[in-house]
C-alpha positions as a printed NumPy array, in Angstrom:
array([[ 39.314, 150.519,  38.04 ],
       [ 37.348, 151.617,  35.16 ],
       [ 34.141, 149.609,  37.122],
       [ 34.965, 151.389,  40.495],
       [ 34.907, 155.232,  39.001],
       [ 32.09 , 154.346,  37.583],
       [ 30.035, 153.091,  40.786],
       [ 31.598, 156.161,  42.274],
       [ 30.458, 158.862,  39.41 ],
       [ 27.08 , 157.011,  39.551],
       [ 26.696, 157.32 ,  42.942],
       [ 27.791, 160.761,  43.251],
       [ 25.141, 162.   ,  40.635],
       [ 22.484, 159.592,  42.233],
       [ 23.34 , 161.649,  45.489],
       [ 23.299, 164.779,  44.173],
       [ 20.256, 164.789,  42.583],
       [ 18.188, 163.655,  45.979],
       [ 19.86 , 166.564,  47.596],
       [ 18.557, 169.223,  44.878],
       [ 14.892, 167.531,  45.195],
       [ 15.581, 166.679,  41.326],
       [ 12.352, 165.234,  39.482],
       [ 14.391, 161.449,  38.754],
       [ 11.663, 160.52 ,  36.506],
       [ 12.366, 163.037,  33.803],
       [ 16.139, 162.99 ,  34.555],
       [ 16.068, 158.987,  33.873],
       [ 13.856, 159.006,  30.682],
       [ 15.99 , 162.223,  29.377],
       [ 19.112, 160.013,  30.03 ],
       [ 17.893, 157.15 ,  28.517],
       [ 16.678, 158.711,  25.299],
       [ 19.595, 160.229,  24.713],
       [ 21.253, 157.182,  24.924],
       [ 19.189, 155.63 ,  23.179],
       [ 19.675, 158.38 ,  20.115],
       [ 23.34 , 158.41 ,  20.498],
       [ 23.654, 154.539,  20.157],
       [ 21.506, 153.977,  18.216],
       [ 22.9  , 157.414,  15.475],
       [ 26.552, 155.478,  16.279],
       [ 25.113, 152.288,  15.02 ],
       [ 24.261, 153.221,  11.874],
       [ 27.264, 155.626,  11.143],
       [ 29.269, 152.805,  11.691],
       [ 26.993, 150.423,   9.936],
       [ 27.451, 152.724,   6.642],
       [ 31.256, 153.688,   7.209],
       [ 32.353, 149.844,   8.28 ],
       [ 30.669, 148.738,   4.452],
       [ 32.423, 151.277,   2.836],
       [ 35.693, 151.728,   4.507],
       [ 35.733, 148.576,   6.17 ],
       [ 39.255, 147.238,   7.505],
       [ 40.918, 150.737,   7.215],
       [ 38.501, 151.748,   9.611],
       [ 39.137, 148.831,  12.141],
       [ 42.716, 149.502,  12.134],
       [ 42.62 , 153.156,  12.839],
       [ 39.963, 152.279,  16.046],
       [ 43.015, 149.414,  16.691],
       [ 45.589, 152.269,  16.89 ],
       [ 43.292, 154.526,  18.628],
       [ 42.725, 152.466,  20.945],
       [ 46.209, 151.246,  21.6  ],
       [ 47.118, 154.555,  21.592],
       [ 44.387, 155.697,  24.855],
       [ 45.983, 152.211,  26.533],
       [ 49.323, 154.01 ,  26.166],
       [ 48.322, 157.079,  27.901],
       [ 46.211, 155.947,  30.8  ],
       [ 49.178, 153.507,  31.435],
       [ 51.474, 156.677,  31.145],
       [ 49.517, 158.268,  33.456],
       [ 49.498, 155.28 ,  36.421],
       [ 53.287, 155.268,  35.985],
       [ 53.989, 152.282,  33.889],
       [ 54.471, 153.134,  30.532],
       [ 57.439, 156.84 ,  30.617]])
């Protein structure tokens, strides 16, 4: 599902742009370097807080985690 919204979203964007005559060259090399930043900014945050805080820090992304699983299955119906 997750794979299917985001074929749709893509697509959606990819169309929207062509209809507003959008320059895609600048709009692709803007989106890639800021994902580029952001990964590469989350990589080293979590580089510095995983040495220090280590397997506290895995177990609140384990909860967190579990915790988002709990509400999108909420949300389909599954989980009350």
């Amino acid at each position: 599902m997750t794979a299917l919204g985001t074929s749709i979203d893509a697509a959606a964007v990819g169309v929207t742009l062509a209809l507003l005559n959008a320059n895609i060259i600048v709009i692709a090399l803007s989106i890639g370097a800021a994902t580029f930043l952001m990964s590469t900014a989350g990589m080293l945050v979590g580089r510095a807080i995983g040495a220090r805080f280590g397997s506290v820090v895995e177990f609140i992304g384990g909860v967190a985690l579990i915790g988002l699983g709990a509400k999108i299955l909420e949300h389909t119906g599954y989980l009350r």
